[in-house]
Tab-separated table of C-alpha atoms in Angstrom:
chain	number	residue	atom	x	y	z
A	1	MET	CA	0.000	0.000	0.000
A	2	THR	CA	1.221	3.513	-0.743
A	3	ILE	CA	1.854	5.974	2.093
A	4	ALA	CA	-0.758	8.475	0.882
A	5	LEU	CA	-3.469	5.824	0.518
A	6	ALA	CA	-2.788	4.294	3.942
A	7	THR	CA	-3.123	7.629	5.723
A	8	SER	CA	-6.202	8.599	3.703
A	9	ILE	CA	-8.012	5.345	4.543
A	10	LEU	CA	-7.133	5.673	8.211
A	11	LYS	CA	-8.471	9.243	8.328
A	12	HIS	CA	-11.819	8.140	6.902
A	13	LEU	CA	-12.086	5.186	9.281
A	14	LEU	CA	-11.378	7.351	12.309
A	15	THR	CA	-13.881	10.050	11.375
A	16	THR	CA	-16.768	7.984	10.035
A	17	ALA	CA	-16.755	4.557	11.688
A	18	THR	CA	-17.313	6.138	15.103
A	19	ASN	CA	-20.157	8.424	13.997
A	20	GLN	CA	-22.204	6.285	11.605
A	21	VAL	CA	-24.653	3.545	12.435
A	22	GLY	CA	-26.193	0.735	10.452
A	23	GLY	CA	-29.464	1.492	8.717
A	24	THR	CA	-32.597	-0.460	7.949
A	25	VAL	CA	-32.516	0.115	4.193
A	26	ALA	CA	-33.344	-3.056	2.217
A	27	ASN	CA	-34.867	-4.530	5.406
A	28	ASN	CA	-31.695	-6.283	6.506
A	29	ALA	CA	-32.048	-5.416	10.201
A	30	ASN	CA	-28.871	-3.339	10.465
A	31	ALA	CA	-26.669	-6.224	9.272
A	32	GLN	CA	-25.135	-4.357	6.361
A	33	ASN	CA	-23.097	-1.161	6.274
A	34	LEU	CA	-25.983	1.129	5.306
A	35	PHE	CA	-26.300	4.742	6.424
A	36	SER	CA	-29.443	5.846	8.187
A	37	ASP	CA	-29.234	9.405	6.877
A	38	ILE	CA	-29.059	8.870	3.108
A	39	THR	CA	-31.427	7.574	0.456
A	40	THR	CA	-31.058	4.346	-1.498
A	41	ALA	CA	-30.296	6.384	-4.625
A	42	GLN	CA	-27.493	8.249	-2.870
A	43	TRP	CA	-26.025	4.981	-1.599
A	44	THR	CA	-26.144	3.427	-5.083
A	45	ALA	CA	-24.468	6.481	-6.596
A	46	GLY	CA	-21.779	6.363	-3.927
A	47	LYS	CA	-20.937	2.759	-4.745
A	48	ALA	CA	-20.691	3.550	-8.453
A	49	ASN	CA	-18.376	6.523	-7.839
A	50	PRO	CA	-16.756	5.921	-4.440
A	51	THR	CA	-15.098	8.771	-2.576
A	52	GLN	CA	-14.857	7.361	0.959
A	53	VAL	CA	-14.077	4.098	2.723
A	54	PHE	CA	-17.716	3.057	3.262
A	55	HIS	CA	-18.413	3.189	-0.475
A	56	TYR	CA	-15.562	0.757	-1.128
A	57	MET	CA	-16.996	-1.715	1.407
A	58	PRO	CA	-20.694	-1.919	0.475
A	59	ASN	CA	-21.082	-5.529	1.666
A	60	ALA	CA	-19.214	-5.139	4.940
A	61	THR	CA	-21.438	-5.986	7.906
A	62	PHE	CA	-22.069	-3.581	10.727
A	63	ALA	CA	-20.228	-6.056	12.960
A	64	THR	CA	-17.144	-5.526	10.817
A	65	PHE	CA	-17.255	-1.756	11.160
A	66	ASP	CA	-18.053	-2.011	14.854
A	67	GLN	CA	-14.506	-3.296	15.336
A	68	PHE	CA	-13.112	-0.119	13.774
A	69	VAL	CA	-14.740	2.119	16.392
A	70	GLY	CA	-12.128	3.677	18.651
A	71	LEU	CA	-9.243	2.367	16.578
A	72	THR	CA	-5.850	3.999	16.835
A	73	SER	CA	-2.882	3.934	14.482
A	74	LYS	CA	0.848	3.423	14.605
A	75	TYR	CA	3.280	4.475	11.885
A	76	VAL	CA	6.807	3.066	11.946
A	77	VAL	CA	9.691	3.695	9.538
A	78	ASP	CA	11.747	0.516	9.157
A	79	HIS	CA	14.335	1.132	6.438
A	80	ASP	CA	16.909	-1.566	5.837
A	81	SER	CA	20.471	-0.219	6.057
A	82	MET	CA	21.809	-2.691	3.511
A	83	PRO	CA	24.414	-0.998	1.257
A	84	THR	CA	23.851	-0.800	-2.473
A	85	LEU	CA	26.151	-2.935	-4.612
A	86	SER	CA	26.711	-1.914	-8.207
A	87	ALA	CA	29.001	-2.496	-11.167
A	88	ARG	CA	29.376	-0.754	-14.506
A	89	TYR	CA	31.140	-1.422	-17.766
A	90	LYS	CA	31.386	1.090	-20.598
A	91	ASN	CA	33.235	1.203	-23.883
A	92	THR	CA	33.229	2.627	-27.404
A	93	THR	CA	33.293	0.619	-30.606
A	94	SER	CA	35.527	1.395	-33.566
A	95	ASP	CA	32.454	2.828	-35.343
A	96	GLY	CA	31.886	5.415	-32.586
A	97	LEU	CA	29.071	3.691	-30.711
A	98	ASN	CA	29.230	4.473	-26.993
A	99	TYR	CA	27.620	1.896	-24.725
A	100	SER	CA	27.455	0.916	-21.059
A	101	MET	CA	26.070	-1.959	-18.991
A	102	ASN	CA	25.082	-1.666	-15.327
A	103	VAL	CA	23.944	-3.938	-12.519
A	104	ILE	CA	22.661	-2.734	-9.138
A	105	HIS	CA	21.441	-4.685	-6.117
A	106	GLY	CA	20.079	-2.877	-3.087
A	107	ASN	CA	17.072	-1.135	-1.594
A	108	ASP	CA	14.504	0.385	-3.911
A	109	THR	CA	14.438	4.154	-3.378
A	110	ASN	CA	10.622	4.098	-3.536
A	111	PRO	CA	9.245	3.022	-0.130
A	112	TYR	CA	6.091	0.975	0.384
A	113	VAL	CA	3.823	0.469	3.395
A	114	ASP	CA	3.046	-2.889	5.020
A	115	THR	CA	-0.084	-2.988	7.213
A	116	TYR	CA	-1.510	-5.255	9.910
A	117	TRP	CA	-3.856	-5.141	12.918
A	118	THR	CA	-2.908	-5.521	16.574
A	119	SER	CA	-4.746	-5.375	19.901
A	120	SER	CA	-4.423	-2.234	22.044
A	121	ALA	CA	-4.311	-4.453	25.141
A	122	ASP	CA	-1.214	-6.544	24.536
A	123	GLY	CA	-0.010	-5.838	21.008
A	124	ALA	CA	-1.052	-9.275	19.753
A	125	ILE	CA	-1.522	-9.499	15.996
A	126	LEU	CA	-5.182	-9.687	14.972
A	127	VAL	CA	-5.720	-11.802	11.865
A	128	GLU	CA	-8.588	-10.932	9.546
A	129	THR	CA	-10.827	-14.003	9.726
A	130	VAL	CA	-13.935	-14.880	7.726
A	131	ASN	CA	-17.119	-15.397	9.752
A	132	ASN	CA	-20.061	-16.507	7.599
A	133	SER	CA	-23.591	-16.033	8.831
A	134	ALA	CA	-26.121	-18.840	8.722
A	135	GLY	CA	-26.751	-19.688	5.096
A	136	GLY	CA	-23.731	-17.641	4.038
A	137	VAL	CA	-25.802	-14.499	3.533
A	138	TYR	CA	-23.348	-12.143	5.248
A	139	VAL	CA	-19.547	-12.259	5.599
A	140	THR	CA	-17.999	-10.569	8.636
A	141	ASN	CA	-14.335	-9.723	9.073
A	142	ASP	CA	-13.495	-10.878	12.613
A	143	LEU	CA	-10.298	-9.309	13.902
A	144	GLY	CA	-8.743	-12.043	16.002
A	145	ASN	CA	-11.569	-14.213	17.297
A	146	GLY	CA	-14.358	-11.708	16.820
A	147	THR	CA	-14.607	-10.782	20.502
A	148	THR	CA	-11.131	-9.302	20.992
A	149	VAL	CA	-12.036	-5.754	19.951
A	150	SER	CA	-15.381	-3.981	20.098
A	151	GLY	CA	-16.903	-0.573	19.592
A	152	SER	CA	-19.298	-0.892	22.515
A	153	ALA	CA	-19.224	1.720	25.237
A	154	ALA	CA	-18.024	-0.851	27.757
A	155	GLY	CA	-15.223	-2.054	25.504
A	156	THR	CA	-11.686	-1.230	26.619
A	157	THR	CA	-9.726	-3.065	23.940
A	158	HIS	CA	-9.591	-1.573	20.464
A	159	ALA	CA	-7.912	-2.314	17.177
A	160	VAL	CA	-4.605	-0.706	16.247
A	161	TYR	CA	-3.906	-0.166	12.557
A	162	ASN	CA	-0.170	-0.571	12.066
A	163	MET	CA	1.632	0.961	9.085
A	164	VAL	CA	5.275	0.064	8.541
A	165	GLU	CA	7.241	1.944	5.889
A	166	LYS	CA	9.831	-0.326	4.280
A	167	LEU	CA	12.333	-0.453	1.437
A	168	ASN	CA	12.329	-3.551	-0.744
A	169	LYS	CA	15.524	-5.144	-2.063
A	170	ILE	CA	15.562	-5.240	-5.855
A	171	THR	CA	18.026	-6.130	-8.605
A	172	GLN	CA	18.359	-3.821	-11.594
A	173	LEU	CA	20.036	-4.558	-14.926
A	174	GLY	CA	20.468	-1.667	-17.302
A	175	GLY	CA	22.289	-0.368	-20.306
A	176	SER	CA	22.599	2.644	-22.567
A	177	PHE	CA	24.012	3.640	-25.933
A	178	ASP	CA	24.488	6.687	-28.130
A	179	THR	CA	25.970	7.262	-31.551
A	180	ALA	CA	26.033	9.985	-34.196
A	181	ILE	CA	25.262	9.567	-37.855
A	182	GLU	CA	25.527	11.978	-40.785
A	183	THR	CA	22.494	12.513	-43.017
A	184	ALA	CA	22.203	14.520	-46.234
A	185	SER	CA	18.940	16.239	-45.331
A	186	LEU	CA	19.118	16.578	-41.528
A	187	GLY	CA	22.825	16.808	-40.953
A	188	PRO	CA	24.299	15.064	-37.896
A	189	VAL	CA	21.770	13.086	-35.850
A	190	VAL	CA	22.462	11.571	-32.434
A	191	LEU	CA	20.645	8.301	-31.703
A	192	ARG	CA	20.411	7.238	-28.072
A	193	GLY	CA	18.678	4.723	-25.888
A	194	GLU	CA	18.439	3.415	-22.344
A	195	ALA	CA	16.866	0.267	-20.901
A	196	LEU	CA	16.285	-0.958	-17.356
A	197	TYR	CA	15.035	-4.308	-16.060
A	198	GLN	CA	13.894	-4.350	-12.416
A	199	LYS	CA	13.382	-7.622	-10.549
A	200	ASP	CA	11.073	-7.813	-7.500
A	201	ALA	CA	9.862	-4.210	-7.628
A	202	MET	CA	6.800	-3.630	-5.446
A	203	SER	CA	3.364	-2.799	-6.893
A	204	PRO	CA	0.055	-2.292	-5.027
A	205	ILE	CA	-2.523	-4.990	-5.792
A	206	VAL	CA	-6.154	-4.389	-4.854
A	207	THR	CA	-8.644	-7.227	-4.314
A	208	ARG	CA	-11.982	-5.468	-4.707
A	209	LYS	CA	-14.009	-8.711	-4.861
A	210	ASP	CA	-13.220	-12.376	-4.204
A	211	SER	CA	-15.407	-15.464	-4.183
A	212	THR	CA	-14.172	-16.279	-0.651
A	213	GLY	CA	-15.363	-12.925	0.700
A	214	VAL	CA	-11.849	-11.912	1.724
A	215	ASP	CA	-11.861	-8.642	-0.173
A	216	LEU	CA	-12.295	-4.904	0.149
A	217	ASP	CA	-15.990	-5.276	-0.663
A	218	HIS	CA	-16.488	-7.048	2.688
A	219	GLY	CA	-14.111	-4.876	4.738
A	220	PHE	CA	-10.928	-6.970	4.733
A	221	LEU	CA	-8.706	-3.923	4.616
A	222	VAL	CA	-5.306	-5.571	5.164
A	223	ASN	CA	-5.859	-8.585	2.906
A	224	ALA	CA	-7.433	-6.523	0.138
A	225	LEU	CA	-4.634	-3.954	-0.109
A	226	GLN	CA	-1.303	-5.698	-0.515
A	227	MET	CA	2.071	-4.942	-2.067
A	228	GLN	CA	3.236	-7.572	-4.549
A	229	LYS	CA	6.676	-8.245	-6.006
A	230	GLY	CA	6.960	-8.200	-9.772
A	231	ASP	CA	9.296	-7.466	-12.658
A	232	ARG	CA	9.315	-4.286	-14.759
A	233	PHE	CA	11.051	-3.219	-17.944
A	234	LYS	CA	11.592	0.445	-18.782
A	235	TYR	CA	13.220	1.957	-21.823
A	236	VAL	CA	13.665	5.187	-23.749
A	237	LEU	CA	14.663	5.704	-27.391
A	238	GLY	CA	15.544	9.133	-28.689
A	239	ALA	CA	17.081	11.201	-31.476
A	240	ASP	CA	18.672	14.655	-31.296
A	241	MET	CA	19.391	16.963	-34.226
A	242	THR	CA	20.132	20.610	-34.975
A	243	ALA	CA	17.655	22.742	-36.949
A	244	LEU	CA	17.665	26.375	-38.086
A	245	THR	CA	21.394	26.759	-37.484
A	246	ASN	CA	21.497	26.500	-33.683
A	247	MET	CA	18.177	25.102	-32.410
A	248	MET	CA	18.338	21.647	-30.834
A	249	VAL	CA	15.396	19.349	-31.654
A	250	SER	CA	14.853	16.144	-29.681
A	251	VAL	CA	12.373	13.328	-30.140
A	252	GLN	CA	12.003	10.418	-27.752
A	253	PHE	CA	9.707	7.560	-26.788
A	254	THR	CA	9.535	6.105	-23.274
A	255	GLN	CA	7.645	3.122	-21.913
A	256	ASP	CA	7.263	1.404	-18.537
A	257	ARG	CA	6.117	-2.216	-18.932
A	258	ASN	CA	4.764	-4.187	-15.974
A	259	LEU	CA	5.782	-7.779	-16.744
A	260	ASP	CA	3.660	-9.224	-13.909
A	261	TYR	CA	0.549	-7.184	-14.543
A	262	VAL	CA	-2.681	-8.305	-12.851
A	263	ASN	CA	-6.157	-7.317	-14.068
A	264	THR	CA	-8.882	-9.869	-13.319
A	265	GLY	CA	-12.638	-9.394	-13.511
A	266	SER	CA	-14.674	-6.219	-13.098
A	267	SER	CA	-17.114	-4.554	-10.695
A	268	SER	CA	-19.960	-6.719	-12.015
A	269	GLU	CA	-18.152	-10.033	-11.470
A	270	THR	CA	-17.486	-12.233	-8.418
A	271	ASN	CA	-13.708	-11.866	-8.619
A	272	TRP	CA	-12.159	-8.459	-9.235
A	273	LYS	CA	-8.470	-7.819	-8.680
A	274	TYR	CA	-5.970	-5.458	-10.288
A	275	ILE	CA	-2.669	-3.644	-9.873
A	276	ALA	CA	-3.253	-0.010	-8.938
A	277	ASP	CA	-1.265	2.987	-10.093
A	278	GLN	CA	1.103	3.584	-7.194
A	279	ALA	CA	1.593	7.259	-8.010
A	280	THR	CA	-2.065	8.248	-8.374
A	281	MET	CA	-4.327	5.731	-6.549
A	282	HIS	CA	-6.607	7.483	-4.078
A	283	LEU	CA	-10.017	7.160	-2.488
A	284	THR	CA	-11.335	9.880	-4.786
A	285	ASN	CA	-10.383	8.166	-8.085
A	286	ASN	CA	-11.742	4.650	-7.470
A	287	LEU	CA	-8.284	3.358	-6.468
A	288	ASN	CA	-7.011	4.086	-9.952
A	289	LYS	CA	-5.974	1.003	-11.940
A	290	ALA	CA	-2.475	0.966	-13.443
A	291	GLU	CA	-1.727	0.503	-17.130
A	292	LYS	CA	0.176	-2.580	-18.268
A	293	ASN	CA	2.334	-0.523	-20.612
A	294	LYS	CA	2.631	3.110	-19.635
A	295	GLU	CA	4.039	5.613	-22.103
């Protein structure tokens, strides 16, 4: 999970889970996460264009959200101090082609956030556990054993949402080249290119729906928002030339290819999972899905 998304979700949980109550819309006796102060049309529109946590969890039971009442948070920075190891080789051919090859192994400079629940009483880790109602009508996310934390007035033990900022170890293989050629019409033209292969780079994967019920749709916040290792390939190709005596003109094409791209299902299907755009995903843009090949 990205840092911005983690803090945004936490803010919404803290401000809304405590103040909202289950409603009787659809005659489900307060079982579902339905607001008592909005219409059915407003709720449907909110699910179609979500802007807050409740809209992303339309099938979460009130029992699930009851465990979020009174929750606190803990943010820890845990950066590995492992040194970066790198090697480079560069040379020039007899035809004037300059080239280099590079290998780097070390921490990715882009941090990611790992999340988990603990108990405010003793710090014990609370595992998100599926609790199916009779007949499997409703799926509740029980933190721990379902009685560990509670939003009741008499409750003294609450959930703690832990966010740990980490740096992932990745291996990067790269290379570059440049050469100049003479043309009759354009004069000297410089051709250049760079390529980079990244192994085990982290990407946010969002499980919006799953046939098991362990998804964001049912309020499984930790399991539904995970960081996944994958490989990426990035490259740029360009050409530079001089026009109108002394004006430099450059043309280039860049692409970032996700070699382990995930995009399964849709909002109308039972299973819906995808890799989100780490730079832009937010509660206000439907947890923006990433592109497989980004130019």
